[in-house]
Amino acid sequence: MSDCIFCKIVAGQIPAAKIYEDDKVLAFLDINPINPGHTLVIPKIHFSNLTQTPVEVSQNLIMVIKKISPAIMKGVGAQGFNLGLNNGSIAGQIIFHMHFHLIPRFADDGHKLWSGRQYQLGEMEKVAENIKKFLIPNSYFLYG
Ligand code: 5GP
Ligand code: ZN
């Protein structure tokens, strides 16, 4: 997409600190990292989010994450990492080119995870049933 900043990074039109590249996937450092080594893993072809990304392309991204995460951890001396994905603007997505966030974690880095809340009695079972109604056998695309 011509106005997509990540497509421009793929095309070499704007610079990025690339750490891994193959014919389908690119990984580069986030310009505003939560921690040093915060990496964005993207398909070279433009898809707006995970919902729109074909399953084969999604698998390629996970394979690259498996490949590069040990090097990222060693490279920055992290003890673990969070894998993140903001799917849609309501979820905090700002760049509408599919990407995973790989966020190295350190002891006492101050990064907070979500805090859980409680279901009402019986609510959890109802929610599970409502979701299962919409599952389509052998399909990875629930909505479009
Ligand atoms: P989102 O909220 O869409 O999941 O996150 C987009 C991420 O892309 C943000 O963490 C932001 O810092 C990063 N980002 C935005 N523009 C650029 C850029 O031009 N270069 C790099 N390396 N990262 C960017
Ligand atoms: Zn793009």
Coordinates of C-alpha atoms and ligand atoms in Angstrom, one line a residue, residues 1 4 6-7 46 97, ligand 2:
M1 CA 0.0 0.0 0.0
C4 CA 1.7 2.5 4.5
F6 CA 5.6 -0.4 7.1
C7 CA 5.3 -1.1 3.3
H46 CA 0.4 -5.8 3.2
H97 CA 0.0 -3.3 8.5
Ligands
ZN2 ZN 1.7 -2.0 4.5

